[in-house]
Short mmCIF file of C-alpha atoms and ligand atoms in Angstrom, two decimals:
data_model
loop_
_atom_site.label_atom_id
_atom_site.label_comp_id
_atom_site.label_asym_id
_atom_site.label_seq_id
_atom_site.Cartn_x
_atom_site.Cartn_y
_atom_site.Cartn_z
CA MET A 179 110.14 24.31 93.16
CA SER A 180 111.78 27.92 93.10
CA ASP A 181 109.03 28.09 89.20
CA ARG A 182 107.10 27.51 91.84
CA THR A 183 104.46 30.77 92.64
CA CYS A 184 103.36 30.07 96.39
CA LEU A 185 100.85 32.10 98.44
CA SER A 186 101.00 31.74 102.67
CA VAL A 187 98.05 32.16 104.46
CA VAL A 188 98.94 33.54 108.16
CA LEU A 189 95.41 32.69 110.87
CA ALA A 190 96.22 35.30 113.18
CA ALA A 191 92.18 36.53 114.42
CA GLY A 192 92.42 33.57 117.10
CA LEU A 193 91.62 35.76 120.57
CA GLY A 194 93.73 32.92 122.46
CA THR A 195 91.00 34.17 125.09
CA ARG A 196 93.24 31.35 127.51
CA MET A 197 96.05 33.84 127.36
CA ARG A 198 94.48 36.75 130.10
CA SER A 199 95.18 39.59 127.52
CA SER A 200 93.92 42.20 126.48
CA LEU A 201 96.30 41.83 123.88
CA PRO A 202 95.17 39.55 120.37
CA LYS A 203 96.89 35.89 120.66
CA VAL A 204 99.78 36.89 118.70
CA MET A 205 101.44 39.92 119.27
CA HIS A 206 102.04 38.47 122.88
CA GLU A 207 106.23 38.41 121.80
CA ILE A 208 108.71 35.87 121.54
CA GLY A 209 112.78 37.48 121.57
CA GLY A 210 111.66 40.58 120.97
CA LEU A 211 108.97 39.98 118.51
CA PRO A 212 105.53 39.21 117.89
CA LEU A 213 104.76 35.98 117.64
CA VAL A 214 103.41 36.76 114.16
CA GLY A 215 106.13 38.05 112.69
CA HIS A 216 108.08 34.57 113.31
CA VAL A 217 106.46 33.37 111.20
CA LEU A 218 106.77 35.84 108.42
CA LYS A 219 109.90 35.35 109.16
CA ALA A 220 109.91 31.88 108.51
CA LEU A 221 108.17 32.52 105.05
CA ALA A 222 109.96 35.29 103.95
CA GLU A 223 113.32 32.73 103.80
CA ALA A 224 110.86 29.94 102.47
CA GLY A 225 110.73 32.27 99.50
CA SER A 226 106.17 32.37 100.11
CA SER A 227 106.10 35.33 96.95
CA GLU A 228 102.65 36.10 98.62
CA VAL A 229 101.02 36.39 101.79
CA ALA A 230 98.17 37.15 103.55
CA VAL A 231 97.43 37.39 107.07
CA VAL A 232 94.03 36.34 108.51
CA VAL A 233 93.28 39.20 111.64
CA GLY A 234 89.98 40.02 113.91
CA PRO A 235 87.67 42.91 113.01
CA ASP A 236 89.03 44.01 116.86
CA MET A 237 93.38 44.49 116.07
CA PRO A 238 94.47 47.10 114.37
CA GLU A 239 97.47 47.38 116.35
CA LEU A 240 97.83 43.68 115.04
CA GLU A 241 97.31 45.28 111.07
CA GLN A 242 99.81 47.54 111.81
CA THR A 243 102.48 45.73 113.18
CA VAL A 244 102.31 43.21 110.18
CA SER A 245 102.42 45.50 107.26
CA ALA A 246 105.72 47.70 109.12
CA LEU A 247 106.84 43.47 109.15
CA SER A 248 105.28 42.68 106.18
CA PRO A 249 104.81 45.46 103.88
CA SER A 250 104.22 43.14 100.70
CA ALA A 251 101.49 41.52 102.76
CA ARG A 252 98.42 41.57 103.18
CA CYS A 253 95.68 41.60 105.87
CA TYR A 254 91.85 40.50 105.97
CA VAL A 255 90.12 40.64 108.45
CA GLN A 256 87.57 37.56 110.05
CA SER A 257 84.69 39.64 111.13
CA ASP A 258 83.24 36.01 113.10
CA ARG A 259 85.49 33.59 114.68
CA LEU A 260 83.82 31.03 113.56
CA GLY A 261 87.30 28.51 113.25
CA THR A 262 89.74 28.01 111.35
CA ALA A 263 88.31 27.50 108.36
CA HIS A 264 86.27 30.05 108.32
CA ALA A 265 89.49 32.08 109.19
CA ALA A 266 91.26 30.79 105.73
CA LEU A 267 88.60 31.89 104.17
CA ALA A 268 88.17 35.28 104.78
CA ALA A 269 91.02 36.03 102.01
CA ARG A 270 89.27 34.21 99.74
CA GLU A 271 90.24 36.92 97.67
CA ALA A 272 94.55 35.80 97.75
CA LEU A 273 92.66 32.26 97.73
CA SER A 274 91.35 32.63 94.05
CA GLY A 275 94.18 33.82 92.56
CA SER A 276 96.48 30.84 90.59
CA ASN A 277 99.48 30.48 93.09
CA ASP A 278 100.44 26.74 93.00
CA ASP A 279 101.49 25.87 96.56
CA VAL A 280 99.62 27.41 99.48
CA LEU A 281 100.50 27.07 102.48
CA VAL A 282 97.43 27.60 105.98
CA LEU A 283 99.83 28.80 108.73
CA PHE A 284 99.29 29.29 112.68
CA GLY A 285 100.20 32.75 113.83
CA ASP A 286 100.98 31.02 117.30
CA THR A 287 102.58 28.72 116.08
CA PRO A 288 105.87 30.60 116.13
CA LEU A 289 108.58 28.27 115.87
CA VAL A 290 108.26 27.03 112.40
CA THR A 291 111.18 26.86 110.45
CA ALA A 292 112.22 27.19 106.52
CA GLU A 293 113.28 25.07 105.92
CA THR A 294 110.12 22.70 107.36
CA VAL A 295 108.09 25.09 105.09
CA ALA A 296 110.36 24.25 102.14
CA ASN A 297 109.81 20.48 103.45
CA VAL A 298 105.51 20.99 102.53
CA ARG A 299 106.24 23.15 98.90
CA LYS A 300 108.40 19.52 97.58
CA ARG A 301 105.98 17.32 98.25
CA LEU A 302 103.05 19.79 96.35
CA ALA A 303 105.31 19.79 93.81
CA ALA A 304 105.86 15.48 93.70
CA GLY A 305 102.24 15.93 93.50
CA ALA A 306 100.28 15.48 97.10
CA ASP A 307 97.06 18.02 96.93
CA VAL A 308 97.32 18.17 100.74
CA VAL A 309 100.03 17.91 102.91
CA VAL A 310 100.53 18.53 106.66
CA VAL A 311 103.48 19.10 108.77
CA GLY A 312 102.61 16.76 111.78
CA PHE A 313 104.87 16.15 115.13
CA GLU A 314 105.06 13.70 118.12
CA ALA A 315 103.67 15.42 121.10
CA ALA A 316 104.98 14.44 124.56
CA ASP A 317 101.80 15.71 125.67
CA PRO A 318 98.97 15.17 122.78
CA PHE A 319 96.76 16.81 125.07
CA GLY A 320 94.20 19.68 122.91
CA TYR A 321 95.94 18.74 119.45
CA GLY A 322 94.32 17.49 116.43
CA ARG A 323 95.54 13.87 116.58
CA LEU A 324 96.81 12.39 112.19
CA LEU A 325 94.45 9.39 111.73
CA MET A 326 97.00 7.88 108.77
CA GLU A 327 96.75 5.20 107.27
CA GLY A 328 100.04 4.06 105.41
CA GLU A 329 101.48 6.76 103.77
CA GLN A 330 98.15 8.68 103.43
CA LEU A 331 96.72 10.89 106.12
CA LEU A 332 93.11 10.07 106.42
CA ALA A 333 91.46 12.37 108.83
CA ILE A 334 92.62 15.12 111.62
CA ARG A 335 90.11 14.43 114.80
CA GLU A 336 89.93 17.37 116.87
CA GLU A 337 90.75 16.99 121.13
CA LYS A 338 86.87 17.30 121.59
CA ASP A 339 86.23 15.47 118.81
CA ALA A 340 88.29 12.08 119.52
CA SER A 341 86.97 8.92 120.70
CA VAL A 342 89.47 7.15 123.42
CA GLU A 343 90.99 5.23 120.85
CA GLU A 344 92.27 8.48 118.86
CA ARG A 345 92.97 10.25 121.73
CA LYS A 346 95.96 7.62 122.41
CA VAL A 347 96.95 8.76 118.91
CA THR A 348 100.45 10.54 119.89
CA PHE A 349 101.18 12.13 115.86
CA CYS A 350 99.58 16.01 116.43
CA ASN A 351 98.26 18.21 113.46
CA SER A 352 101.30 21.45 113.88
CA GLY A 353 97.88 22.95 111.77
CA ILE A 354 100.52 24.13 109.31
CA MET A 355 98.79 22.49 105.63
CA GLY A 356 100.10 22.85 102.23
CA PHE A 357 97.78 23.08 99.79
CA SER A 358 97.75 22.19 96.22
CA GLY A 359 96.16 25.81 94.95
CA SER A 360 93.81 24.41 92.51
CA LYS A 361 91.71 22.20 94.71
CA ILE A 362 92.04 24.76 98.45
CA LEU A 363 88.62 26.41 98.01
CA GLY A 364 86.94 24.00 96.25
CA LEU A 365 88.08 21.74 99.70
CA LEU A 366 87.77 25.01 102.30
CA ASP A 367 84.15 25.69 100.57
CA ALA A 368 83.53 22.34 102.08
CA ILE A 369 83.96 22.14 105.47
CA GLY A 370 80.60 22.21 107.19
CA ASN A 371 80.77 23.13 111.50
CA ALA A 372 79.20 19.72 112.89
CA ASN A 373 81.09 19.06 115.65
CA SER A 374 81.69 19.92 119.15
CA LYS A 375 82.85 23.11 118.54
CA GLY A 376 80.30 24.39 116.37
CA GLU A 377 83.60 25.86 114.52
CA TYR A 378 84.01 25.24 110.81
CA TYR A 379 87.49 23.52 111.23
CA LEU A 380 90.18 23.82 108.63
CA THR A 381 91.30 20.33 110.01
CA ASP A 382 87.80 18.54 107.83
CA ALA A 383 89.69 19.16 105.09
CA VAL A 384 91.21 16.39 105.13
CA GLU A 385 88.96 13.43 105.14
CA ILE A 386 87.19 15.78 102.32
CA ALA A 387 90.33 15.32 100.04
CA ASN A 388 90.36 11.65 100.76
CA ARG A 389 86.55 11.63 100.07
CA ASP A 390 87.79 13.10 96.73
CA GLY A 391 90.16 10.43 96.21
CA LEU A 392 93.00 13.20 96.63
CA LYS A 393 96.18 12.34 98.04
CA VAL A 394 96.91 13.62 101.26
CA VAL A 395 100.05 12.92 103.10
CA ALA A 396 101.76 14.32 106.43
CA VAL A 397 105.38 15.58 106.61
CA ALA A 398 106.71 15.47 110.19
CA ALA A 399 108.64 18.39 112.05
CA PRO A 400 110.31 18.18 115.49
CA GLU A 401 108.28 18.88 118.67
CA ASP A 402 110.10 22.14 119.22
CA GLU A 403 109.48 23.23 116.42
CA VAL A 404 105.41 23.15 115.54
CA GLN A 405 104.08 23.90 119.23
CA GLY A 406 100.99 26.37 119.60
CA ILE A 407 100.79 28.63 121.87
CA ASN A 408 96.83 28.87 123.72
CA THR A 409 98.01 29.83 127.08
CA ARG A 410 101.88 31.70 129.04
CA ALA A 411 103.00 28.42 129.91
CA GLN A 412 103.47 27.61 126.79
CA LEU A 413 104.56 31.52 125.60
CA ALA A 414 106.62 30.60 127.72
CA ILE A 415 108.25 27.29 127.04
CA CYS A 416 108.57 28.69 123.18
CA GLU A 417 110.23 31.88 124.51
CA GLY A 418 113.37 28.79 126.09
CA VAL A 419 113.16 26.57 122.45
CA PHE A 420 113.91 30.16 120.74
CA GLN A 421 116.48 31.19 123.32
CA GLU A 422 118.58 28.02 122.90
CA ARG A 423 118.24 28.54 118.84
CA ARG A 424 120.35 31.85 119.38
CA ARG A 425 122.72 30.81 122.00
CA ALA A 426 123.54 27.87 119.34
CA PHE A 427 123.73 30.13 116.96
CA ALA A 428 125.73 33.17 118.53
CA MET A 429 128.30 30.26 119.53
CA GLU A 430 128.31 28.78 116.26
CA ASN A 431 128.83 31.93 115.08
CA GLY A 432 132.63 32.61 117.16
CA ALA A 433 131.25 34.21 120.77
CA THR A 434 132.53 32.21 123.96
CA LEU A 435 129.02 32.29 126.12
CA ARG A 436 130.47 31.33 130.06
CA ALA A 437 126.82 30.19 130.89
CA PRO A 438 124.66 30.34 127.88
CA GLN A 439 121.54 29.43 129.49
CA THR A 440 122.07 33.25 131.51
CA VAL A 441 122.27 34.59 128.15
CA PHE A 442 118.96 36.30 126.71
CA PHE A 443 118.94 37.30 122.74
CA SER A 444 116.54 39.39 120.80
CA HIS A 445 115.30 38.19 117.42
CA ASP A 446 117.41 40.24 115.82
CA THR A 447 120.76 40.45 117.52
CA ILE A 448 123.66 40.87 115.62
CA ILE A 449 127.11 39.32 117.41
CA GLY A 450 130.66 39.18 115.70
CA GLU A 451 133.21 36.53 116.21
CA ASP A 452 135.72 36.46 119.35
CA VAL A 453 132.71 37.82 121.66
CA ILE A 454 133.01 36.90 125.02
CA ILE A 455 129.38 36.98 126.77
CA GLU A 456 129.41 36.51 130.64
CA GLN A 457 127.07 35.41 133.28
CA ASN A 458 123.66 36.86 133.21
CA VAL A 459 123.57 39.29 129.74
CA VAL A 460 120.20 40.55 128.48
CA PHE A 461 119.78 41.34 125.10
CA GLY A 462 117.23 43.82 123.81
CA PRO A 463 115.80 44.96 120.50
CA GLY A 464 118.05 45.91 117.99
CA VAL A 465 121.54 45.47 119.26
CA ARG A 466 125.05 44.51 117.21
CA VAL A 467 127.80 43.77 118.48
CA GLN A 468 131.10 43.42 116.54
CA ASN A 469 133.62 41.85 117.49
CA GLY A 470 136.68 40.95 119.86
CA THR A 471 134.69 43.08 122.85
CA GLU A 472 133.20 41.83 126.07
CA ILE A 473 130.25 42.10 127.57
CA ARG A 474 130.59 41.42 131.47
CA ALA A 475 128.20 40.66 133.78
CA PHE A 476 124.18 41.46 134.68
CA SER A 477 124.51 43.71 131.91
CA HIS A 478 121.47 44.43 129.69
CA LEU A 479 121.50 46.32 126.36
CA GLU A 480 118.75 47.45 123.69
CA GLY A 481 119.71 49.63 120.41
CA ALA A 482 123.01 49.83 120.71
CA VAL A 483 125.91 49.45 119.19
CA VAL A 484 128.96 47.97 120.79
CA GLY A 485 132.22 48.48 118.56
CA THR A 486 135.28 46.34 118.43
CA GLU A 487 137.49 45.39 121.15
CA SER A 488 135.39 47.19 123.50
CA ARG A 489 134.64 46.20 127.06
CA VAL A 490 131.28 46.95 128.82
CA GLY A 491 130.24 46.21 132.37
CA PRO A 492 129.69 44.64 134.73
CA PHE A 493 126.25 46.58 136.05
CA ALA A 494 126.32 48.46 132.73
CA ARG A 495 123.10 49.38 130.51
CA LEU A 496 123.35 50.75 126.69
CA ARG A 497 119.83 52.09 125.79
CA PRO A 498 118.00 52.97 122.12
CA GLY A 499 121.32 54.97 120.35
CA ALA A 500 124.35 54.49 122.82
CA ASN A 501 127.16 53.74 119.89
CA LEU A 502 130.50 52.62 120.80
CA GLU A 503 132.66 53.59 118.47
CA GLY A 504 135.78 50.78 119.31
CA LYS A 505 137.85 50.02 121.89
CA ASN A 506 135.69 51.62 124.45
CA HIS A 507 135.34 50.58 128.13
CA VAL A 508 131.84 51.55 129.49
CA GLY A 509 132.06 50.07 133.74
CA ASN A 510 130.04 49.50 136.57
CA PHE A 511 126.18 51.16 137.16
CA VAL A 512 126.81 53.18 133.74
CA GLU A 513 123.86 54.34 132.05
CA VAL A 514 124.22 55.57 128.17
CA LYS A 515 122.02 56.66 125.87
CA ASN A 516 121.73 58.47 122.24
CA ALA A 517 124.66 58.70 122.89
CA SER A 518 127.68 58.15 120.40
CA VAL A 519 131.14 57.41 122.44
CA GLY A 520 133.96 57.95 120.09
CA LEU A 521 137.20 55.26 120.04
CA GLY A 522 139.11 54.40 123.34
CA ALA A 523 136.70 57.08 125.00
CA LYS A 524 136.38 55.21 128.99
CA ILE A 525 133.09 55.42 130.88
CA ASN A 526 133.78 53.82 133.48
CA HIS A 527 132.33 53.84 137.00
CA LEU A 528 128.57 54.84 137.46
CA SER A 529 127.81 57.28 135.53
CA TYR A 530 124.37 58.51 132.83
CA VAL A 531 125.50 59.84 129.95
CA GLY A 532 122.53 61.02 127.69
CA ASP A 533 122.59 62.58 124.16
CA ALA A 534 125.70 63.72 124.14
CA LYS A 535 128.87 62.97 121.53
CA VAL A 536 132.22 62.07 123.62
CA GLY A 537 134.91 63.23 121.64
CA ALA A 538 137.56 60.20 120.82
CA LYS A 539 140.30 59.04 123.87
CA SER A 540 137.50 61.00 126.99
CA ASN A 541 137.24 59.65 130.14
CA ILE A 542 135.09 60.37 131.49
CA GLY A 543 135.38 60.80 135.54
CA ALA A 544 133.05 57.74 137.78
CA GLY A 545 129.66 60.26 139.01
CA THR A 546 129.54 62.13 136.17
CA ILE A 547 126.45 63.31 134.92
CA THR A 548 124.79 64.40 131.63
CA CYS A 549 121.87 66.40 133.19
CA ASN A 550 120.01 66.47 129.06
CA TYR A 551 116.51 67.24 130.59
CA ASP A 552 114.91 70.22 132.04
CA GLY A 553 111.98 68.82 132.57
CA PHE A 554 110.21 69.84 128.69
CA ASN A 555 112.92 69.31 126.79
CA LYS A 556 116.15 67.30 125.59
CA HIS A 557 119.38 68.94 125.23
CA LEU A 558 123.38 67.56 123.74
CA THR A 559 125.98 68.08 125.27
CA GLU A 560 128.97 67.31 123.57
CA ILE A 561 132.35 66.65 124.88
CA GLY A 562 135.37 67.38 121.90
CA GLU A 563 138.00 64.71 121.89
CA GLY A 564 140.81 63.61 124.24
CA SER A 565 139.32 65.96 127.29
CA PHE A 566 138.98 64.85 131.25
CA VAL A 567 135.57 65.13 133.15
CA GLY A 568 136.71 64.75 136.44
CA SER A 569 134.94 62.61 139.09
CA ASN A 570 131.21 63.22 139.93
CA SER A 571 130.67 66.66 137.53
CA THR A 572 127.55 67.56 136.22
CA LEU A 573 126.96 68.63 132.69
CA VAL A 574 124.27 71.21 132.09
CA ALA A 575 122.71 70.77 128.35
CA PRO A 576 123.23 72.30 125.89
CA LEU A 577 126.39 72.06 126.52
CA SER A 578 129.81 72.06 124.70
CA LEU A 579 133.41 71.27 125.47
CA GLY A 580 136.42 71.89 122.96
CA SER A 581 139.17 69.30 122.95
CA GLY A 582 141.06 68.44 125.32
CA ALA A 583 138.85 70.68 127.53
CA TYR A 584 140.02 69.58 131.17
CA ILE A 585 136.50 69.33 133.86
CA ALA A 586 136.90 69.27 137.78
CA ALA A 587 136.34 66.86 139.65
CA GLY A 588 132.72 67.91 141.62
CA SER A 589 132.14 70.97 138.74
CA VAL A 590 128.51 71.98 137.75
CA VAL A 591 129.59 72.52 134.49
CA THR A 592 126.06 75.06 132.80
CA GLU A 593 128.85 77.59 130.32
CA ASN A 594 130.34 76.54 127.46
CA VAL A 595 134.01 75.62 127.69
CA PRO A 596 136.90 75.74 125.06
CA ASP A 597 139.32 73.21 123.30
CA GLU A 598 142.59 72.98 126.50
CA ALA A 599 140.82 75.04 129.19
CA LEU A 600 140.45 74.28 132.26
CA ALA A 601 136.85 75.17 133.99
CA ILE A 602 136.49 75.04 137.19
CA GLY A 603 132.83 74.63 138.87
CA ARG A 604 132.74 74.39 143.02
CA GLY A 605 133.17 76.32 145.88
CA ARG A 606 136.44 76.64 146.71
CA GLN A 607 138.07 74.99 149.92
CA VAL A 608 138.50 76.34 153.09
CA VAL A 609 140.76 75.20 156.04
CA LYS A 610 140.63 76.58 159.31
CA ASN A 611 142.80 74.45 161.39
CA GLY A 612 142.63 73.19 164.71
CA LEU A 613 138.79 73.21 163.73
CA GLY A 614 137.99 69.72 164.09
CA LYS A 615 139.65 69.34 167.18
CA LYS A 616 137.70 72.43 169.13
CA LEU A 617 134.26 71.07 166.70
CA ARG A 618 134.55 67.66 169.01
CA ALA A 619 135.13 68.72 172.15
CA ARG A 620 131.78 70.47 171.68
CA PHE A 621 129.78 68.18 170.36
CA GLN A 622 131.12 65.86 173.06
CA ALA A 623 129.55 68.36 175.70
CA ILE A 624 126.44 68.61 174.31
CA LYS A 625 126.65 64.31 174.21
CA ASP A 626 127.64 64.52 178.04
CA ALA A 627 124.88 66.97 179.55
CA LYS A 628 122.26 64.74 177.98
CA ARG A 629 123.42 61.57 180.38
C1 UD1 B 242 95.04 23.89 115.81
C2 UD1 B 242 94.03 23.02 115.33
C3 UD1 B 242 94.90 21.73 115.85
C4 UD1 B 242 96.34 21.81 116.00
C5 UD1 B 242 96.30 23.02 116.99
C6 UD1 B 242 98.10 22.96 116.49
C7 UD1 B 242 92.00 23.36 114.16
C8 UD1 B 242 90.55 22.62 114.19
N1 UD1 B 242 92.66 22.36 115.19
O1 UD1 B 242 93.76 24.39 117.57
O2 UD1 B 242 93.80 20.57 114.54
O3 UD1 B 242 96.84 20.70 116.45
O4 UD1 B 242 95.68 24.39 116.48
O5 UD1 B 242 98.76 24.22 117.73
O6 UD1 B 242 92.28 23.81 113.47
N2 UD1 B 242 91.92 31.30 114.19
C9 UD1 B 242 91.25 31.99 113.61
N3 UD1 B 242 89.85 32.23 113.41
C10 UD1 B 242 89.29 32.19 114.25
C11 UD1 B 242 90.31 30.32 115.17
C12 UD1 B 242 91.16 30.71 115.09
O7 UD1 B 242 92.18 33.01 112.33
O8 UD1 B 242 87.95 31.94 113.94
C13 UD1 B 242 93.06 31.65 114.29
C14 UD1 B 242 94.34 31.79 115.78
O9 UD1 B 242 94.90 33.38 115.77
C15 UD1 B 242 95.19 30.80 116.01
C16 UD1 B 242 95.08 29.43 114.81
O10 UD1 B 242 94.02 30.13 114.45
O11 UD1 B 242 96.58 31.31 115.71
C17 UD1 B 242 94.73 28.71 115.27
O12 UD1 B 242 93.56 28.86 116.58
P1 UD1 B 242 93.70 27.97 117.87
O13 UD1 B 242 91.77 27.93 118.35
O14 UD1 B 242 94.76 28.32 118.41
O15 UD1 B 242 93.48 26.76 117.60
P2 UD1 B 242 94.31 24.96 118.55
O16 UD1 B 242 92.86 25.13 118.98
O17 UD1 B 242 95.45 25.90 119.09
MG1 MG B 243 96.40 27.65 118.81
#
């Protein structure tokens, strides 16, 4: 099979009006990746040599997304949305190439696996002219029904055009189809729009192929892999399936999830071995968690690296650019953004560390804030190795604390501190003996006078 060339055409021009959204339907996300991105990923894994994406005329952001995700993919614009066959023909130039296999997939069917795509290609390699991926639908409403006669698929009937008998069929069209590269253009060009929607249905290629005496077969896939998204409710269902897959994947790879159903991953989350993830943890895009770490309950991580044997949370927030180099403790109500935290450094409670470099083995006390923003620009705070920053310190950036520096609790630090120095930046304490008692008596007298 690997010597056969393969073009994949991803249809993504539909507006998805039932989503009630200003975004093109396929730009909605699952696991932080647009729907169309999931399809592109599966195609890359299945070794599709060429990819064409059919977009609408008013979708520049979709074109940008496609080229960012898959630089070699070409976008074709379908100017009028006249149906799925019409959409596929927008990529006529690509279809006119000499590929052995041509796959047509929908951008709104994101959970398809590389394995299913490979199955379609196997059937084409074995001599089928048209292959349709079908599934047994729990609720077939809205899907095209596959009308089989033995091995041969005779027709796909859309819901609106189906008879009462045909609507009882539960074996449905996923939208994923494979064609012999030499046959597809002839089939698509023969499709008309005499149906209840007045659209050019890609699915009509099946009846036409039968008329031409071609071999048309169906392969079955599990429903959760091929369900299409036309509504926000279906988007949520697919998100759920995606999350289940990622949880299983993390556990297979050596992570303990205390309550898997409460942990949410991104499409690109990387979790190492012997990682413990407690309840209610959310991973945004771009997180790498290395071996032997513990992510405690109610933490939110995004664009961050958690180095080996670190402990994060409970209630921690790691934002983009947070880089914990290893053996770190980042505790409750600590936010770290665009900051490297050296080996063994600790930020245990109630702190904001942004645009900073924290040296190895430093200890950042409770309530420490890096004041990185002056309302106009962001500034860096550098903290040397083995420093001690006392609780409730305010570090006004740009600022550099030397290694081994010691900052007294409650300081507002505006000037650089040399290596091994002590900085105290607060009002001096004054003690007045007996004045507490006097004050209390005076306040009591004021209260009594009001009665
Ligand atoms: C389609 C299938 C149906 C199948 C179901 C599976 C047809 C006629 N029907 O119905 O058999 O069971 O998917 O989910 O193919 N699109 C365009 N341009 C258009 C119309 C659609 O690019 O003019 C794209 C959409 O962006 C979408 C895909 O094609 O990604 C499918 O279109 P949609 O309108 O969602 O079709 P369904 O009604 O779901
Ligand atoms: Mg659909």
